[in-house]
Amino acid sequence: MIIAANLKTNLTRSATHDYMKELQRCVQNSTQEVIVFPATSSLDCYDTTVTIGAQNAYPVEKGAFTGEIGLEHLQEFKIKTILIGHSERRHILGESQEFIAKKFHYFKEQGFRIVYCVGEPLEIRESSKDEMLTYIHKQFEGIDTEYNNLIIAYEPVWAIGTGKVPTFEDIREIHSELKKKSSAPLLYGGSVKVNNVKDILQVENVDGVLVGSAALYVDHFCTMIGYADELEHI
C-alpha cells in the first residue's frame, strides 16, 4: 500500500527534520511505500528511506516566476515525486485544468512520480451521480491516465479538513468508477484519521491513503503505517 502525508503549510524545516527522524524509526520494518510532501521551505536532503515529494512546482527549469520553484530546485534535493491537482490549488489558488494538465505534462516528461488529485465539492456531491462523475472525469482532461509513474488520489473536497467522510460504500463506488479510468494505484484522501484509516484501507480498490492534518502528528502517521502492515498479514 501507499501511505502518503501532505504536510501543507505546516512544520518548519527544523521541525520537519525532527519529524523525518522519528518517521524513519517507525518505517524501518514496514513494507509500505511511504511518501511525505513537506512545505516548500522545508524541502531538503533528508536521511531517510521515505520518499520526499514536492507539494507544487512551476513547470519550468527556472525563470522569472515570482514565488514559485522550478525543476532546478527539486533536482538540488533529488526530488522526483510531485503532487498535482490538489483541490486547494484548484479551488483556493485558482489553477485551471489547462494549467494543471500543462504541469502534469512537464513533470511527466521529466519522469516524475506524479500523485494526481481529483475530487468534487459538496454541491456536486449532492447533485446526481452522473453529474458528479462528469465533474470528476473533466479533471482528467489533458492527463495521461496510462502514465506508468502515476498515482491517483481521490479527495472529496467537502471532506478535506472537515471531519466528514463518505461512507465506505461511497468510497468503494467512486473508486470502482475511477479504476475504469486508469490502472494506476488509487489513494483515498479527505479526513483520514487514526480511527478510520484501517477501515478505509480495507475498502475494495483503495490502494492507500493521502493524509492531511492527521499526518502532522508523526505518532499518528506511524500508527497508520502500522495498520497497513497489519492488514497485509491478515
mmCIF file of N, CA, C and O in Angstrom, residues 26-78:
data_model
loop_
_atom_site.group_PDB
_atom_site.id
_atom_site.type_symbol
_atom_site.label_atom_id
_atom_site.label_comp_id
_atom_site.label_asym_id
_atom_site.label_seq_id
_atom_site.Cartn_x
_atom_site.Cartn_y
_atom_site.Cartn_z
ATOM 1 N N CYS A 26 10.103 4.478 12.599
ATOM 2 C CA CYS A 26 8.907 3.623 12.578
ATOM 3 C C CYS A 26 8.698 2.918 11.238
ATOM 4 O O CYS A 26 7.891 1.991 11.158
ATOM 5 N N VAL A 27 9.420 3.313 10.181
ATOM 6 C CA VAL A 27 9.241 2.638 8.895
ATOM 7 C C VAL A 27 10.333 1.606 8.612
ATOM 8 O O VAL A 27 10.280 0.924 7.592
ATOM 9 N N GLN A 28 11.278 1.478 9.520
ATOM 10 C CA GLN A 28 12.415 0.583 9.267
ATOM 11 C C GLN A 28 11.993 -0.838 8.937
ATOM 12 O O GLN A 28 12.613 -1.496 8.102
ATOM 13 N N ASN A 29 10.940 -1.299 9.572
ATOM 14 C CA ASN A 29 10.489 -2.677 9.339
ATOM 15 C C ASN A 29 9.168 -2.738 8.580
ATOM 16 O O ASN A 29 8.526 -3.783 8.524
ATOM 17 N N SER A 30 8.763 -1.608 8.003
ATOM 18 C CA SER A 30 7.494 -1.562 7.274
ATOM 19 C C SER A 30 7.701 -1.980 5.821
ATOM 20 O O SER A 30 8.765 -1.753 5.228
ATOM 21 N N THR A 31 6.662 -2.572 5.242
ATOM 22 C CA THR A 31 6.697 -2.938 3.825
ATOM 23 C C THR A 31 5.886 -1.963 2.967
ATOM 24 O O THR A 31 5.718 -2.186 1.767
ATOM 25 N N GLN A 32 5.384 -0.882 3.574
ATOM 26 C CA GLN A 32 4.578 0.080 2.835
ATOM 27 C C GLN A 32 5.461 1.066 2.069
ATOM 28 O O GLN A 32 6.599 1.337 2.462
ATOM 29 N N GLU A 33 4.905 1.607 0.982
ATOM 30 C CA GLU A 33 5.563 2.735 0.320
ATOM 31 C C GLU A 33 5.080 3.997 1.026
ATOM 32 O O GLU A 33 3.883 4.308 1.011
ATOM 33 N N VAL A 34 5.994 4.720 1.629
ATOM 34 C CA VAL A 34 5.639 5.919 2.401
ATOM 35 C C VAL A 34 6.177 7.152 1.676
ATOM 36 O O VAL A 34 7.341 7.197 1.285
ATOM 37 N N ILE A 35 5.296 8.140 1.489
ATOM 38 C CA ILE A 35 5.664 9.388 0.818
ATOM 39 C C ILE A 35 5.297 10.554 1.731
ATOM 40 O O ILE A 35 4.208 10.569 2.309
ATOM 41 N N VAL A 36 6.184 11.532 1.837
ATOM 42 C CA VAL A 36 5.900 12.739 2.612
ATOM 43 C C VAL A 36 6.102 13.952 1.717
ATOM 44 O O VAL A 36 7.134 14.073 1.046
ATOM 45 N N PHE A 37 5.108 14.847 1.715
ATOM 46 C CA PHE A 37 5.187 16.102 0.983
ATOM 47 C C PHE A 37 5.326 17.242 1.988
ATOM 48 O O PHE A 37 4.335 17.722 2.530
ATOM 49 N N PRO A 38 6.568 17.692 2.277
ATOM 50 C CA PRO A 38 6.759 18.790 3.220
ATOM 51 C C PRO A 38 6.381 20.129 2.583
ATOM 52 O O PRO A 38 6.211 20.247 1.361
ATOM 53 N N ALA A 39 6.285 21.167 3.437
ATOM 54 C CA ALA A 39 6.145 22.524 2.924
ATOM 55 C C ALA A 39 7.345 22.844 2.035
ATOM 56 O O ALA A 39 8.436 22.309 2.230
ATOM 57 N N THR A 40 7.152 23.734 1.073
ATOM 58 C CA THR A 40 8.225 24.040 0.124
ATOM 59 C C THR A 40 9.499 24.497 0.823
ATOM 60 O O THR A 40 10.608 24.095 0.455
ATOM 61 N N SER A 41 9.362 25.334 1.857
ATOM 62 C CA SER A 41 10.548 25.838 2.556
ATOM 63 C C SER A 41 11.234 24.759 3.384
ATOM 64 O O SER A 41 12.332 24.971 3.896
ATOM 65 N N SER A 42 10.589 23.596 3.512
ATOM 66 C CA SER A 42 11.164 22.501 4.291
ATOM 67 C C SER A 42 11.746 21.402 3.417
ATOM 68 O O SER A 42 12.143 20.348 3.927
ATOM 69 N N LEU A 43 11.783 21.618 2.103
ATOM 70 C CA LEU A 43 12.438 20.641 1.229
ATOM 71 C C LEU A 43 13.921 20.589 1.555
ATOM 72 O O LEU A 43 14.552 21.616 1.775
ATOM 73 N N ASP A 44 14.462 19.382 1.604
ATOM 74 C CA ASP A 44 15.860 19.215 1.994
ATOM 75 C C ASP A 44 16.289 17.802 1.626
ATOM 76 O O ASP A 44 15.480 16.986 1.179
ATOM 77 N N CYS A 45 17.565 17.514 1.829
ATOM 78 C CA CYS A 45 18.082 16.155 1.636
ATOM 79 C C CYS A 45 17.980 15.422 2.971
ATOM 80 O O CYS A 45 18.867 15.543 3.820
ATOM 81 N N TYR A 46 16.913 14.697 3.165
ATOM 82 C CA TYR A 46 16.687 14.001 4.427
ATOM 83 C C TYR A 46 17.337 12.621 4.409
ATOM 84 O O TYR A 46 17.338 11.940 3.377
ATOM 85 N N ASP A 47 17.864 12.233 5.546
ATOM 86 C CA ASP A 47 18.481 10.919 5.690
ATOM 87 C C ASP A 47 17.384 9.908 6.000
ATOM 88 O O ASP A 47 17.116 9.584 7.157
ATOM 89 N N THR A 48 16.729 9.420 4.955
ATOM 90 C CA THR A 48 15.560 8.581 5.153
ATOM 91 C C THR A 48 15.325 7.688 3.940
ATOM 92 O O THR A 48 15.745 8.011 2.818
ATOM 93 N N THR A 49 14.646 6.577 4.169
ATOM 94 C CA THR A 49 14.214 5.710 3.076
ATOM 95 C C THR A 49 12.832 6.114 2.580
ATOM 96 O O THR A 49 12.338 5.576 1.585
ATOM 97 N N VAL A 50 12.199 7.050 3.272
ATOM 98 C CA VAL A 50 10.886 7.564 2.878
ATOM 99 C C VAL A 50 11.051 8.442 1.636
ATOM 100 O O VAL A 50 12.021 9.197 1.523
ATOM 101 N N THR A 51 10.117 8.359 0.715
ATOM 102 C CA THR A 51 10.141 9.216 -0.468
ATOM 103 C C THR A 51 9.698 10.624 -0.102
ATOM 104 O O THR A 51 8.647 10.802 0.525
ATOM 105 N N ILE A 52 10.495 11.616 -0.468
ATOM 106 C CA ILE A 52 10.134 13.016 -0.251
ATOM 107 C C ILE A 52 9.609 13.581 -1.569
ATOM 108 O O ILE A 52 10.254 13.452 -2.611
ATOM 109 N N GLY A 53 8.445 14.212 -1.505
ATOM 110 C CA GLY A 53 7.859 14.799 -2.702
ATOM 111 C C GLY A 53 7.604 16.283 -2.526
ATOM 112 O O GLY A 53 7.618 16.805 -1.406
ATOM 113 N N ALA A 54 7.380 16.968 -3.644
ATOM 114 C CA ALA A 54 7.054 18.389 -3.628
ATOM 115 C C ALA A 54 5.546 18.573 -3.715
ATOM 116 O O ALA A 54 4.869 17.885 -4.482
ATOM 117 N N GLN A 55 5.032 19.511 -2.919
ATOM 118 C CA GLN A 55 3.602 19.814 -2.971
ATOM 119 C C GLN A 55 3.239 20.562 -4.249
ATOM 120 O O GLN A 55 2.088 20.516 -4.694
ATOM 121 N N ASN A 56 4.224 21.258 -4.823
ATOM 122 C CA ASN A 56 3.962 22.062 -6.001
ATOM 123 C C ASN A 56 5.277 22.510 -6.617
ATOM 124 O O ASN A 56 6.298 22.609 -5.934
ATOM 125 N N ALA A 57 5.261 22.777 -7.914
ATOM 126 C CA ALA A 57 6.382 23.425 -8.597
ATOM 127 C C ALA A 57 5.846 23.973 -9.905
ATOM 128 O O ALA A 57 4.828 23.498 -10.431
ATOM 129 N N TYR A 58 6.514 24.986 -10.421
ATOM 130 C CA TYR A 58 6.124 25.565 -11.702
ATOM 131 C C TYR A 58 6.750 24.720 -12.814
ATOM 132 O O TYR A 58 7.866 24.216 -12.652
ATOM 133 N N PRO A 59 6.052 24.550 -13.924
ATOM 134 C CA PRO A 59 6.571 23.665 -14.981
ATOM 135 C C PRO A 59 7.665 24.305 -15.831
ATOM 136 O O PRO A 59 7.524 24.488 -17.038
ATOM 137 N N VAL A 60 8.761 24.665 -15.179
ATOM 138 C CA VAL A 60 9.952 25.202 -15.847
ATOM 139 C C VAL A 60 11.180 24.722 -15.088
ATOM 140 O O VAL A 60 11.085 24.306 -13.928
ATOM 141 N N GLU A 61 12.328 24.816 -15.747
ATOM 142 C CA GLU A 61 13.571 24.511 -15.044
ATOM 143 C C GLU A 61 13.878 25.620 -14.034
ATOM 144 O O GLU A 61 14.193 25.372 -12.871
ATOM 145 N N LYS A 62 13.791 26.864 -14.506
ATOM 146 C CA LYS A 62 13.983 28.051 -13.667
ATOM 147 C C LYS A 62 13.487 29.239 -14.474
ATOM 148 O O LYS A 62 13.198 29.117 -15.669
ATOM 149 N N GLY A 63 13.373 30.409 -13.846
ATOM 150 C CA GLY A 63 12.928 31.558 -14.624
ATOM 151 C C GLY A 63 12.293 32.636 -13.771
ATOM 152 O O GLY A 63 12.375 32.618 -12.533
ATOM 153 N N ALA A 64 11.638 33.587 -14.437
ATOM 154 C CA ALA A 64 11.060 34.750 -13.767
ATOM 155 C C ALA A 64 9.616 34.463 -13.357
ATOM 156 O O ALA A 64 8.659 34.944 -13.975
ATOM 157 N N PHE A 65 9.466 33.649 -12.315
ATOM 158 C CA PHE A 65 8.139 33.269 -11.817
ATOM 159 C C PHE A 65 8.126 33.481 -10.305
ATOM 160 O O PHE A 65 8.356 32.539 -9.527
ATOM 161 N N THR A 66 7.874 34.708 -9.898
ATOM 162 C CA THR A 66 7.975 35.111 -8.500
ATOM 163 C C THR A 66 7.120 34.223 -7.598
ATOM 164 O O THR A 66 5.946 33.983 -7.859
ATOM 165 N N GLY A 67 7.738 33.753 -6.529
ATOM 166 C CA GLY A 67 7.024 32.940 -5.548
ATOM 167 C C GLY A 67 6.959 31.466 -5.876
ATOM 168 O O GLY A 67 6.411 30.688 -5.101
ATOM 169 N N GLU A 68 7.513 31.063 -7.026
ATOM 170 C CA GLU A 68 7.460 29.664 -7.440
ATOM 171 C C GLU A 68 8.839 29.017 -7.336
ATOM 172 O O GLU A 68 9.854 29.698 -7.222
ATOM 173 N N ILE A 69 8.861 27.701 -7.407
ATOM 174 C CA ILE A 69 10.109 26.960 -7.556
ATOM 175 C C ILE A 69 10.004 26.128 -8.831
ATOM 176 O O ILE A 69 8.905 25.830 -9.301
ATOM 177 N N GLY A 70 11.162 25.771 -9.404
ATOM 178 C CA GLY A 70 11.167 25.008 -10.638
ATOM 179 C C GLY A 70 11.925 23.703 -10.510
ATOM 180 O O GLY A 70 12.319 23.282 -9.417
ATOM 181 N N LEU A 71 12.124 23.070 -11.636
ATOM 182 C CA LEU A 71 12.787 21.770 -11.675
ATOM 183 C C LEU A 71 14.168 21.820 -11.032
ATOM 184 O O LEU A 71 14.556 20.901 -10.302
ATOM 185 N N GLU A 72 14.912 22.883 -11.282
ATOM 186 C CA GLU A 72 16.260 23.001 -10.740
ATOM 187 C C GLU A 72 16.277 22.912 -9.220
ATOM 188 O O GLU A 72 17.180 22.306 -8.627
ATOM 189 N N HIS A 73 15.268 23.499 -8.577
ATOM 190 C CA HIS A 73 15.201 23.480 -7.116
ATOM 191 C C HIS A 73 14.905 22.070 -6.597
ATOM 192 O O HIS A 73 15.414 21.659 -5.550
ATOM 193 N N LEU A 74 14.070 21.338 -7.332
ATOM 194 C CA LEU A 74 13.757 19.961 -6.925
ATOM 195 C C LEU A 74 14.966 19.054 -7.145
ATOM 196 O O LEU A 74 15.235 18.166 -6.329
ATOM 197 N N GLN A 75 15.683 19.287 -8.226
ATOM 198 C CA GLN A 75 16.858 18.463 -8.511
ATOM 199 C C GLN A 75 17.931 18.616 -7.435
ATOM 200 O O GLN A 75 18.660 17.665 -7.152
ATOM 201 N N GLU A 76 18.019 19.810 -6.845
ATOM 202 C CA GLU A 76 19.016 20.027 -5.789
ATOM 203 C C GLU A 76 18.832 19.031 -4.651
ATOM 204 O O GLU A 76 19.796 18.582 -4.034
ATOM 205 N N PHE A 77 17.568 18.672 -4.377
ATOM 206 C CA PHE A 77 17.273 17.756 -3.276
ATOM 207 C C PHE A 77 16.912 16.358 -3.773
ATOM 208 O O PHE A 77 16.376 15.544 -3.027
ATOM 209 N N LYS A 78 17.183 16.106 -5.069
ATOM 210 C CA LYS A 78 16.945 14.789 -5.682
ATOM 211 C C LYS A 78 15.477 14.365 -5.567
ATOM 212 O O LYS A 78 15.169 13.180 -5.380
#
